[in-house]
Coordinates of C-alpha atoms in Angstrom, one line a residue:
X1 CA 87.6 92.2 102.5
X2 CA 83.7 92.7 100.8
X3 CA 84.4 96.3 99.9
X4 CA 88.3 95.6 98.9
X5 CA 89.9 98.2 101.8
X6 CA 92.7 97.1 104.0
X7 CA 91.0 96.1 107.3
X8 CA 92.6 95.5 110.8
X9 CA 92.4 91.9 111.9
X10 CA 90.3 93.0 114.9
X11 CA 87.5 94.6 112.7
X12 CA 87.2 91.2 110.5
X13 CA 84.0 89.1 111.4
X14 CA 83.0 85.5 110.5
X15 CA 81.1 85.5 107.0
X16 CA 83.0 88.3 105.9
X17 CA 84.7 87.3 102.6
X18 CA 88.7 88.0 101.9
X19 CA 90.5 88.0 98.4
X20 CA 93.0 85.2 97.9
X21 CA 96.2 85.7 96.4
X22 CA 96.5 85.3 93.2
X23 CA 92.8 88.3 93.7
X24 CA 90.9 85.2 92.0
X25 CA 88.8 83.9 94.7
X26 CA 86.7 85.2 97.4
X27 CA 86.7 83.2 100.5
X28 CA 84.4 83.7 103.4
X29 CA 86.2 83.7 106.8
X30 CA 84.8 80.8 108.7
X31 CA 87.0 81.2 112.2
X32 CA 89.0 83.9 113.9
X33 CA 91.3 83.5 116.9
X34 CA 94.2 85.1 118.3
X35 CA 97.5 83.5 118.2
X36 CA 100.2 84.5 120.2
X37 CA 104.1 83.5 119.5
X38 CA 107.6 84.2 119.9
X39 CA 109.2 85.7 116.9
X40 CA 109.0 88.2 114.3
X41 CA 106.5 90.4 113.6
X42 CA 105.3 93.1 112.1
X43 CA 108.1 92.6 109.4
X44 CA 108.7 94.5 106.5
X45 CA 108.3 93.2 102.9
X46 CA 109.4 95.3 99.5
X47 CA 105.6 94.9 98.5
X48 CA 104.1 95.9 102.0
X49 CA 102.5 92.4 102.0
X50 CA 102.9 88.8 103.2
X51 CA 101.2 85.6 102.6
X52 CA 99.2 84.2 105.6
X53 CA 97.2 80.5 105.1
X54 CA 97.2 81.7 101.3
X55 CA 95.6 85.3 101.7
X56 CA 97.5 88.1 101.0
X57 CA 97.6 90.7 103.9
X58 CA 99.2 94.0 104.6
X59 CA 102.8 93.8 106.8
X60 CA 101.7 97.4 107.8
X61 CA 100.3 98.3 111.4
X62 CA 97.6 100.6 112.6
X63 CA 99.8 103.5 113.7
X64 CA 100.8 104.9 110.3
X65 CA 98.3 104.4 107.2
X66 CA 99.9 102.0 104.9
X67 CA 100.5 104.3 101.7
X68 CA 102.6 106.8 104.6
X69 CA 104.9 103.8 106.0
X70 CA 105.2 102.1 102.6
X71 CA 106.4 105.8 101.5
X72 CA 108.5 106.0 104.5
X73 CA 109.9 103.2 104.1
X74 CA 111.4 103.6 100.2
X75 CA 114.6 104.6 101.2
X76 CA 115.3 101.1 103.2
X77 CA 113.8 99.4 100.1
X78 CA 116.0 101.2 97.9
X79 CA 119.3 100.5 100.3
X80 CA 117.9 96.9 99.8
X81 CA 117.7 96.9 96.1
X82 CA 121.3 98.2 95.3
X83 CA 123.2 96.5 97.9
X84 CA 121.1 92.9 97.4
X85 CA 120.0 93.4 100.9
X86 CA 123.7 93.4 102.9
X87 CA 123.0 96.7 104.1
X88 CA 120.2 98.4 106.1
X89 CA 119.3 101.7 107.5
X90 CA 116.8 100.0 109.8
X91 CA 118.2 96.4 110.5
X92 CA 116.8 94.5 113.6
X93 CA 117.4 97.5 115.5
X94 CA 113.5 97.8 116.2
X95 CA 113.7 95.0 118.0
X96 CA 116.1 95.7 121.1
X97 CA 116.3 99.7 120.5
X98 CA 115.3 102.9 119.3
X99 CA 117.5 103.4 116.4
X100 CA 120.3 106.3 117.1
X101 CA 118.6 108.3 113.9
X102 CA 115.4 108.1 115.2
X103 CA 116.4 109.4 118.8
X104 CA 118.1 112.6 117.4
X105 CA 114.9 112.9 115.6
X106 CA 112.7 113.2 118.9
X107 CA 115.5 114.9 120.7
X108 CA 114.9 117.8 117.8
X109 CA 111.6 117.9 118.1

């Protein structure tokens, strides 16, 4: 956005300007809804990032700051890396359960 931080979709307002990208062209946001659909989300990328209508925004959510996750996250993009993505620590699991590393975690705590 105008001062080049990572901004939550909420906080963007009409006029404000985003970076394409390629990080060529500014481009002033002219409309802002809310979508809501079935299927994936908040996914995670090797970069942190994924295209959206040709911007280039952050896969990361509000609950961790983005350098944290994308540090957290090294050792699933790692596991990625050297098996060409046939194994994962992480998986879908997010999606139906807490994973069974992540319980014995809270358990601990």
């Amino acid at each position: 956005v105008n001062d080049q931080a990572w901004k939550r979709a909420a906080v963007i307002q009409i006029k404000d300007r985003v970076l394409d990208v390629d990080g060529n062209v500014w481009s002033p946001v002219v409309t802002k809804s809310i979508v809501q659909k079935s299927g994936l989300y908040n996914p995670h990328t090797l970069s942190g990032d994924i295209i959206v209508n040709g911007m280039s925004v952050s896969t990361y959510n509000q609950l961790i700051h983005p350098r944290l996750a994308h540090w957290m996250l090294a050792p699933e993009r790692t596991l990625y890396r050297w098996t060409g993505g046939k194994v994962s620590l992480l998986g879908g699991r997010f999606d139906l359960q807490t994973p069974v590393f992540l319980q014995l975690i809270v358990n601990h705590i």
